[in-house]
Coordinates of C-alpha atoms and ligand atoms in Angstrom, one line a residue:
M1 CA 12.4 3.0 -1.6
S2 CA 9.5 0.9 -0.8
L3 CA 6.1 2.8 -1.0
D4 CA 4.1 0.0 0.5
H5 CA 4.4 -0.2 4.5
G6 CA 1.7 -3.3 4.6
S7 CA 2.2 -6.7 5.4
T8 CA 5.1 -8.4 3.5
D9 CA 2.8 -11.4 2.0
A10 CA 0.2 -8.7 0.3
P11 CA 0.8 -8.3 -3.1
Q12 CA 3.0 -4.6 -3.2
H13 CA 2.9 -1.5 -5.3
A14 CA 6.3 -2.0 -7.8
A15 CA 9.2 0.1 -6.7
M16 CA 8.9 3.6 -8.0
S17 CA 12.7 3.5 -8.5
Q18 CA 12.4 6.5 -11.6
F19 CA 12.8 9.0 -8.6
S20 CA 15.2 9.1 -6.0
V21 CA 14.8 9.9 -1.9
A22 CA 17.2 12.4 -0.2
D23 CA 16.7 13.5 3.4
N24 CA 13.7 12.0 3.4
C25 CA 12.2 13.7 0.4
L26 CA 11.1 12.8 -3.2
Q27 CA 13.4 14.2 -5.6
I28 CA 12.2 15.1 -8.9
G29 CA 14.4 17.0 -12.0
G30 CA 17.2 17.1 -9.2
R31 CA 15.2 19.0 -6.8
A32 CA 13.4 18.1 -3.2
L33 CA 9.7 17.8 -3.5
P34 CA 9.0 20.9 -1.3
E35 CA 11.4 23.0 -2.8
L36 CA 9.8 22.1 -6.4
A37 CA 6.4 22.8 -4.9
R38 CA 7.2 26.3 -3.9
A39 CA 8.9 27.0 -7.2
V40 CA 5.5 25.8 -8.8
G41 CA 3.7 28.4 -6.4
K42 CA 0.7 26.4 -5.8
T43 CA -0.8 23.0 -5.0
P44 CA -1.8 20.6 -6.3
F45 CA 0.2 20.4 -9.7
Y46 CA 1.6 18.0 -12.1
A47 CA 5.3 17.5 -12.3
Y48 CA 6.9 15.7 -15.5
D49 CA 10.6 14.7 -15.5
R50 CA 12.4 14.8 -18.9
A51 CA 15.2 12.3 -17.5
V52 CA 12.7 9.6 -16.8
M53 CA 11.3 10.0 -20.3
N54 CA 14.9 10.2 -21.9
E55 CA 15.8 6.9 -19.8
R56 CA 12.5 5.4 -21.0
V57 CA 13.0 6.2 -24.9
S58 CA 16.9 5.1 -24.9
A59 CA 15.9 1.8 -23.1
L60 CA 13.0 1.0 -25.8
R61 CA 15.8 2.4 -28.7
A62 CA 18.2 -0.2 -26.9
A63 CA 15.9 -3.3 -27.0
L64 CA 13.7 -2.5 -30.4
P65 CA 15.2 -3.8 -33.6
A66 CA 16.6 -1.0 -35.5
G67 CA 14.0 -0.7 -38.1
I68 CA 11.1 0.0 -35.8
H69 CA 10.1 3.7 -35.6
L70 CA 8.7 5.2 -32.4
H71 CA 6.0 7.4 -32.4
Y72 CA 4.3 9.4 -29.4
A73 CA 0.3 9.2 -28.9
I74 CA -0.2 12.9 -27.8
K75 CA -3.4 12.1 -26.3
A76 CA -1.8 10.3 -23.4
N77 CA -0.3 13.9 -22.3
P78 CA -0.7 16.8 -24.6
M79 CA 1.0 19.3 -22.3
P80 CA 2.9 21.6 -25.1
G81 CA 6.3 21.0 -23.3
V82 CA 6.0 17.2 -23.2
V83 CA 4.9 17.0 -26.6
E84 CA 7.7 19.2 -27.7
H85 CA 10.1 16.8 -26.0
L86 CA 9.0 13.6 -27.3
A87 CA 8.8 14.9 -30.7
R88 CA 12.6 15.6 -30.4
L89 CA 13.2 11.9 -28.8
T90 CA 10.7 9.8 -31.2
D91 CA 10.4 9.7 -35.0
G92 CA 6.7 11.1 -35.1
L93 CA 3.9 11.6 -33.4
D94 CA 0.0 10.6 -33.4
V95 CA -3.1 12.7 -33.0
A96 CA -6.5 12.5 -32.6
S97 CA -8.1 15.8 -32.9
A98 CA -7.4 19.1 -35.0
R99 CA -6.0 20.5 -31.6
E100 CA -3.4 17.9 -31.3
L101 CA -2.6 17.8 -34.6
R102 CA -1.7 21.8 -34.5
L103 CA 0.3 21.2 -31.5
A104 CA 2.2 18.2 -33.4
L105 CA 3.0 20.6 -36.3
A106 CA 4.2 23.1 -33.9
T107 CA 7.0 20.9 -32.9
G108 CA 8.3 21.1 -36.4
T109 CA 7.6 17.3 -37.0
A110 CA 7.5 16.7 -40.7
P111 CA 3.8 15.9 -41.8
A112 CA 4.8 12.4 -43.1
N113 CA 5.8 11.5 -39.2
I114 CA 2.3 12.5 -38.0
S115 CA -0.8 10.2 -38.5
F116 CA -4.3 11.0 -37.1
A117 CA -6.3 8.6 -36.1
G118 CA -9.9 8.3 -34.3
P119 CA -13.7 7.7 -35.3
G120 CA -16.1 10.6 -36.1
K121 CA -13.4 12.9 -37.3
S122 CA -15.2 16.4 -38.0
A123 CA -14.6 18.3 -40.9
E124 CA -12.4 20.8 -39.1
D125 CA -10.3 17.7 -38.3
L126 CA -10.5 16.2 -42.1
E127 CA -9.9 19.6 -43.7
A128 CA -6.5 20.4 -41.5
A129 CA -5.1 16.9 -42.0
V130 CA -5.6 17.0 -45.8
A131 CA -4.1 20.7 -45.7
S132 CA -1.5 19.6 -43.6
G133 CA -0.6 16.4 -45.7
V134 CA -0.4 14.0 -42.2
I135 CA -1.3 10.4 -42.7
I136 CA -4.8 10.3 -42.3
N137 CA -5.9 6.9 -40.7
M138 CA -9.3 6.1 -42.1
E139 CA -11.8 4.7 -39.8
S140 CA -15.1 4.2 -42.1
A141 CA -15.7 3.9 -45.9
R142 CA -17.9 7.0 -45.3
E143 CA -14.6 9.0 -43.9
M144 CA -12.7 7.8 -47.2
Q145 CA -15.1 9.2 -49.5
R146 CA -15.5 12.5 -47.3
I147 CA -11.4 12.9 -47.8
A148 CA -11.6 12.1 -51.3
A149 CA -14.4 15.1 -51.5
L150 CA -12.1 17.4 -50.0
A151 CA -9.0 16.0 -51.7
E152 CA -11.0 16.9 -55.2
A153 CA -12.0 20.4 -53.7
L154 CA -8.4 21.2 -52.8
G155 CA -6.7 19.9 -55.6
A156 CA -4.7 17.5 -52.9
R157 CA -3.7 13.6 -52.9
P158 CA -4.0 13.1 -49.2
R159 CA -1.7 10.4 -47.3
V160 CA -4.1 8.0 -46.0
A161 CA -4.2 4.4 -44.4
V162 CA -6.6 1.9 -43.5
R163 CA -7.2 1.6 -39.8
V164 CA -8.1 -2.0 -39.7
N165 CA -10.2 -3.9 -36.8
P166 CA -8.7 -7.3 -36.8
D167 CA -10.1 -10.3 -36.4
F168 CA -8.2 -11.1 -33.4
E169 CA -7.8 -9.7 -29.8
L170 CA -5.0 -8.4 -27.6
K171 CA -5.4 -10.9 -24.9
S172 CA -5.1 -9.3 -21.2
A173 CA -5.2 -5.6 -22.7
G174 CA -6.4 -3.5 -19.7
M175 CA -8.4 -1.6 -22.6
K176 CA -9.6 -3.8 -25.6
M177 CA -9.8 -1.9 -28.9
S178 CA -10.2 -4.3 -31.4
S179 CA -11.6 -7.6 -32.5
G180 CA -15.5 -8.2 -32.7
P181 CA -17.9 -5.4 -33.0
K182 CA -16.3 -2.0 -32.6
P183 CA -16.2 1.9 -33.3
F184 CA -12.6 1.8 -34.4
G185 CA -11.2 1.0 -37.7
I186 CA -12.7 -1.2 -40.6
D187 CA -13.4 -4.6 -39.8
A188 CA -10.8 -7.0 -41.9
E189 CA -13.2 -8.7 -43.7
Q190 CA -14.4 -5.4 -45.4
V191 CA -10.8 -4.1 -46.2
P192 CA -10.1 -6.0 -49.6
A193 CA -13.2 -4.3 -51.1
I194 CA -12.4 -0.6 -49.3
L195 CA -9.0 -1.2 -51.2
E196 CA -10.5 -1.9 -54.5
A197 CA -12.7 1.3 -54.0
M198 CA -9.8 3.6 -53.0
A199 CA -8.1 2.5 -56.6
S200 CA -10.2 5.3 -58.2
L201 CA -10.3 8.1 -55.8
P202 CA -7.2 11.1 -55.3
L203 CA -5.4 9.2 -52.4
Q204 CA -1.8 8.0 -51.8
F205 CA -2.3 4.5 -50.2
M206 CA 0.2 4.3 -47.5
G207 CA -0.7 1.4 -45.7
F208 CA -2.5 0.0 -42.6
H209 CA -2.7 1.0 -38.9
I210 CA -3.8 -1.9 -36.6
F211 CA -3.8 -1.0 -32.8
S212 CA -5.0 -3.7 -30.7
G213 CA -5.2 -2.5 -27.4
S214 CA -3.5 -0.8 -24.5
Q215 CA -2.0 -1.1 -21.1
N216 CA -1.0 -4.8 -21.4
L217 CA 1.6 -6.2 -19.0
R218 CA 2.1 -9.7 -20.4
P219 CA 4.8 -10.1 -22.9
Q220 CA 3.4 -13.2 -24.5
A221 CA -0.1 -11.6 -25.2
I222 CA 1.7 -9.0 -26.8
I223 CA 4.1 -11.2 -28.9
E224 CA 1.1 -12.9 -30.1
A225 CA -0.9 -9.7 -31.0
Q226 CA 2.1 -8.6 -33.2
T227 CA 2.6 -11.8 -35.1
K228 CA -0.7 -11.6 -35.8
T229 CA -0.8 -7.7 -36.6
F230 CA 2.1 -8.6 -39.1
E231 CA 0.0 -11.5 -40.7
L232 CA -3.2 -9.6 -41.3
A233 CA -1.1 -7.1 -43.0
F234 CA 1.0 -9.5 -45.1
R235 CA -2.4 -11.1 -46.1
L236 CA -4.7 -7.4 -46.7
S237 CA -1.4 -6.2 -48.7
Q238 CA -2.5 -8.4 -51.7
Y239 CA -5.6 -6.1 -52.3
A240 CA -3.8 -3.0 -51.9
P241 CA -3.7 -0.5 -54.8
S242 CA -0.1 0.4 -54.3
P243 CA 2.7 -1.4 -52.2
V244 CA 2.7 -0.9 -48.5
R245 CA 4.7 2.2 -47.3
W246 CA 3.7 2.5 -43.8
L247 CA 2.6 0.0 -41.0
N248 CA 1.2 1.0 -37.7
I249 CA 1.3 -1.6 -35.6
G250 CA -0.3 0.3 -32.4
G251 CA 1.4 0.1 -29.1
G252 CA -0.2 -1.8 -26.1
L253 CA 2.8 -1.7 -24.1
G254 CA 1.5 -1.5 -20.3
I255 CA 3.1 0.2 -16.6
P256 CA 2.6 -1.3 -13.4
Y257 CA 0.2 0.8 -11.4
F258 CA -1.4 -1.7 -8.8
P259 CA -0.1 -4.5 -6.2
G260 CA 1.4 -7.4 -7.8
E261 CA 2.2 -5.9 -11.0
Q262 CA 5.6 -5.8 -12.4
P263 CA 7.1 -3.7 -15.6
L264 CA 7.1 -5.1 -18.7
D265 CA 9.8 -7.6 -19.7
L266 CA 10.8 -5.9 -22.9
A267 CA 13.4 -8.7 -24.5
P268 CA 10.8 -11.2 -25.5
I269 CA 8.8 -8.6 -27.4
A270 CA 11.7 -7.3 -28.9
A271 CA 13.1 -10.6 -30.3
N272 CA 9.8 -11.4 -31.8
L273 CA 9.7 -8.0 -33.3
A274 CA 13.0 -8.6 -34.6
D275 CA 12.0 -11.5 -36.7
L276 CA 8.9 -10.0 -37.9
A277 CA 10.7 -6.9 -39.2
Q278 CA 12.8 -9.2 -41.2
A279 CA 9.7 -11.1 -42.4
A280 CA 8.1 -7.9 -43.5
A281 CA 11.4 -6.7 -45.2
T282 CA 10.3 -9.4 -47.9
E283 CA 7.0 -9.4 -47.8
L284 CA 6.4 -5.7 -47.6
P285 CA 9.7 -4.3 -49.1
G286 CA 10.6 -0.8 -47.9
A287 CA 7.7 -0.4 -45.6
E288 CA 8.4 1.8 -42.6
I289 CA 7.1 -0.1 -39.4
V290 CA 5.8 2.0 -36.6
M291 CA 4.8 1.6 -33.1
E292 CA 2.9 4.3 -31.4
L293 CA 3.1 4.5 -27.7
G294 CA 1.4 7.1 -25.2
R295 CA 1.3 6.1 -21.6
Y296 CA 4.7 3.8 -22.0
L297 CA 6.5 6.9 -22.7
T298 CA 5.1 9.3 -20.3
A299 CA 3.2 7.8 -17.7
E300 CA 6.2 6.8 -15.2
A301 CA 7.7 10.2 -15.7
G302 CA 4.8 12.1 -13.7
I303 CA 3.5 12.7 -10.4
Y304 CA 0.5 14.7 -9.4
V305 CA 1.0 16.5 -5.9
C306 CA -1.6 17.8 -3.6
E307 CA -1.4 19.3 0.0
V308 CA -3.6 18.0 3.2
V309 CA -5.7 20.6 4.0
D310 CA -7.8 18.9 6.8
K311 CA -7.4 15.8 9.2
K312 CA -10.0 13.9 10.6
V313 CA -11.4 10.9 12.4
S314 CA -14.4 9.5 11.3
R315 CA -16.0 6.3 13.2
G316 CA -12.3 4.9 13.7
E317 CA -11.1 6.0 10.2
T318 CA -8.9 8.5 9.7
F319 CA -9.1 11.1 6.6
L320 CA -6.7 13.3 4.9
V321 CA -8.4 16.0 3.1
T322 CA -6.3 17.0 0.3
N323 CA -6.9 19.9 -2.1
G324 CA -6.7 17.7 -4.9
G325 CA -9.1 15.3 -6.2
L326 CA -10.8 13.0 -9.0
H327 CA -11.5 16.7 -10.9
H328 CA -7.8 16.7 -11.7
H329 CA -6.9 13.1 -11.5
L330 CA -9.9 10.9 -12.4
A331 CA -7.9 7.8 -12.9
A332 CA -6.3 7.6 -9.6
S333 CA -9.9 7.9 -8.1
G334 CA -10.4 4.5 -10.0
N335 CA -13.2 6.1 -12.4
F336 CA -11.7 5.9 -15.4
G337 CA -12.0 2.3 -16.7
Q338 CA -11.3 0.7 -13.3
V339 CA -14.0 -2.0 -12.4
I340 CA -12.6 -2.9 -9.0
R341 CA -10.9 0.4 -7.6
K342 CA -7.4 0.0 -6.7
N343 CA -5.0 2.4 -5.3
Y344 CA -2.4 4.1 -7.3
P345 CA 1.1 4.0 -5.8
L346 CA 1.6 7.1 -3.6
C347 CA 3.8 8.5 -0.9
L348 CA 4.0 11.4 1.5
G349 CA 6.7 13.2 -0.4
N350 CA 7.9 15.7 2.2
R351 CA 8.5 12.7 4.5
V352 CA 9.0 9.3 2.8
S353 CA 9.5 7.2 5.4
G354 CA 8.6 7.6 9.1
D355 CA 8.7 5.6 12.4
T356 CA 5.2 5.8 13.2
L357 CA 2.9 4.7 10.4
E358 CA -1.1 5.4 10.2
Q359 CA -3.6 3.7 7.7
V360 CA -5.6 6.4 6.2
N361 CA -7.9 7.7 3.5
I362 CA -6.8 10.2 1.1
V363 CA -10.1 12.0 -0.4
G364 CA -10.4 15.5 -2.2
P365 CA -12.5 18.4 -1.7
L366 CA -15.8 17.4 -3.7
C367 CA -18.9 16.5 -2.3
T368 CA -18.8 12.8 -3.6
P369 CA -17.8 9.6 -2.1
L370 CA -15.9 9.2 -5.7
D371 CA -13.5 11.8 -4.9
L372 CA -11.3 9.2 -3.4
L373 CA -7.3 9.2 -3.9
G374 CA -5.9 6.4 -1.7
A375 CA -8.1 3.9 0.4
R376 CA -6.5 2.8 3.7
V377 CA -3.0 3.7 2.9
S378 CA -0.2 3.1 5.3
L379 CA 1.8 6.5 5.2
P380 CA 4.1 8.2 8.2
V381 CA 1.8 10.1 10.3
A382 CA 0.8 13.3 8.2
E383 CA -0.6 16.6 9.2
V384 CA -2.2 19.7 7.2
G385 CA 0.6 21.3 4.8
D386 CA 2.3 17.6 4.0
L387 CA 2.4 16.9 0.2
I388 CA 0.7 13.5 -1.2
V389 CA 2.5 12.1 -4.2
I390 CA 0.5 10.0 -6.8
F391 CA 3.0 8.2 -8.8
Q392 CA 2.6 7.3 -12.4
S393 CA 0.5 9.8 -13.2
G394 CA 2.4 11.3 -16.5
A395 CA -0.7 9.9 -19.0
Y396 CA -4.2 10.0 -18.7
G397 CA -3.9 12.4 -15.9
L398 CA -4.8 15.8 -16.0
T399 CA -6.1 15.3 -19.8
A400 CA -8.6 12.6 -19.0
S401 CA -10.1 14.6 -15.9
P402 CA -13.5 16.4 -15.4
L403 CA -11.8 19.8 -14.6
G404 CA -15.0 21.9 -14.6
F405 CA -16.4 19.5 -12.0
L406 CA -17.4 21.8 -8.7
G407 CA -15.8 24.6 -9.8
H408 CA -12.3 24.4 -7.9
P409 CA -9.0 25.6 -9.2
H410 CA -7.3 23.8 -12.0
P411 CA -4.0 22.1 -11.1
A412 CA -0.4 23.8 -12.2
E413 CA 1.7 21.5 -14.5
I414 CA 5.7 21.8 -14.7
L415 CA 8.2 19.9 -17.2
V416 CA 11.4 19.6 -15.3
Ligands
LIG501 C1 -5.1 5.8 -27.1 C2 -4.3 5.4 -28.2 C3 -2.6 4.9 -28.5 C4 -1.9 5.2 -27.1 O1 -2.2 4.3 -26.2 P1 -1.3 4.0 -25.0 O2 -2.1 2.9 -24.2 O3 -1.1 5.5 -24.2 O4 0.2 3.6 -25.6 C5 -2.2 4.8 -29.7 N1 -2.6 5.1 -30.9 C6 -3.9 5.1 -30.7 C7 -4.7 4.9 -32.3 C8 -5.0 5.3 -29.7 O5 -6.2 5.6 -29.6

């Protein structure tokens, strides 16, 4: 199915082939979209498809070397059903708050397979982390002292890893999280001193967490970053108070959102990782290698669905006014980290193709020009009651949106 009906030489959105089309309706979870909307009972809603997540994890497992463990980073999509589903499919969970930690523990995942990262952990965060026995990725020297004080008070020996702010960067990442001055982790050059100080504290040293960025679609850049990540871990391990048992190499795998972007080719990344894992077997014998992914596991499995509530023409441009908007899906409006606004892939879910197309702007009900979900999109002629679908919405969708803004109703969420 092709979602772009524009000229053929302009860059197109990648085919959203994770969902099929039958009787001109988008199918999700084995049902036609209008039927699913009736079952949900209201629009707008987010729908997440288990089968798409299953396929994604199987394809990753098939491509990656056997020794690499997969974690799901809950912050991408904390819907309890999604977390529960991915906890079964992956080897562990990554959390970034006490609330996410409770979600992770509720899945029955063993604390040793849960890690907790994030700068500025609160007293509640650290107490919950120490009490539950998860791996705490330490973000500063002060945080290490706070954990040690809690450990003394509770008579515990928490599992800790050092989150390292590497001395290299992930090139062409959508969101850079490392190198240079950063709030995340401890600068690589300060790590030897931290490791020395740790030796006299009541902490169980597990290893390192090195996360260098997100949303990368260039295999070569990922390969380079992963190679440098392992090299850095090998170098820092010489200063460790005990053998490295755990190495979290972050994630960074991107998905295609915008015209011209293509799905990531995993083969070269996997081949390089196999070499790195083999080197790690010598340099860090017995260490568990973990890759933590959020977006890559959930984004493509999710759609956001809103309904056309008005249609009007203003000075030559057609506007489809919907009951959905940036308060539900900030990322699709372009206000969550985009520098130049681009459209997410979208379609008319109850009439995917049509003989007559028209160019429309898709907007929400909020009184701000930022509330734009699609600019100059070619769609089959739409009317009030039609269903607008925004693809690639399973990560950083609802959870990253300002739900309270303007006080409109919240969307529903469903896992199919
Ligand atoms: C956000 C985050 C992730 C997930 O990133 P994705 O781009 O969603 O894969 C993983 N680890 C850490 C430490 C993060 O902060």
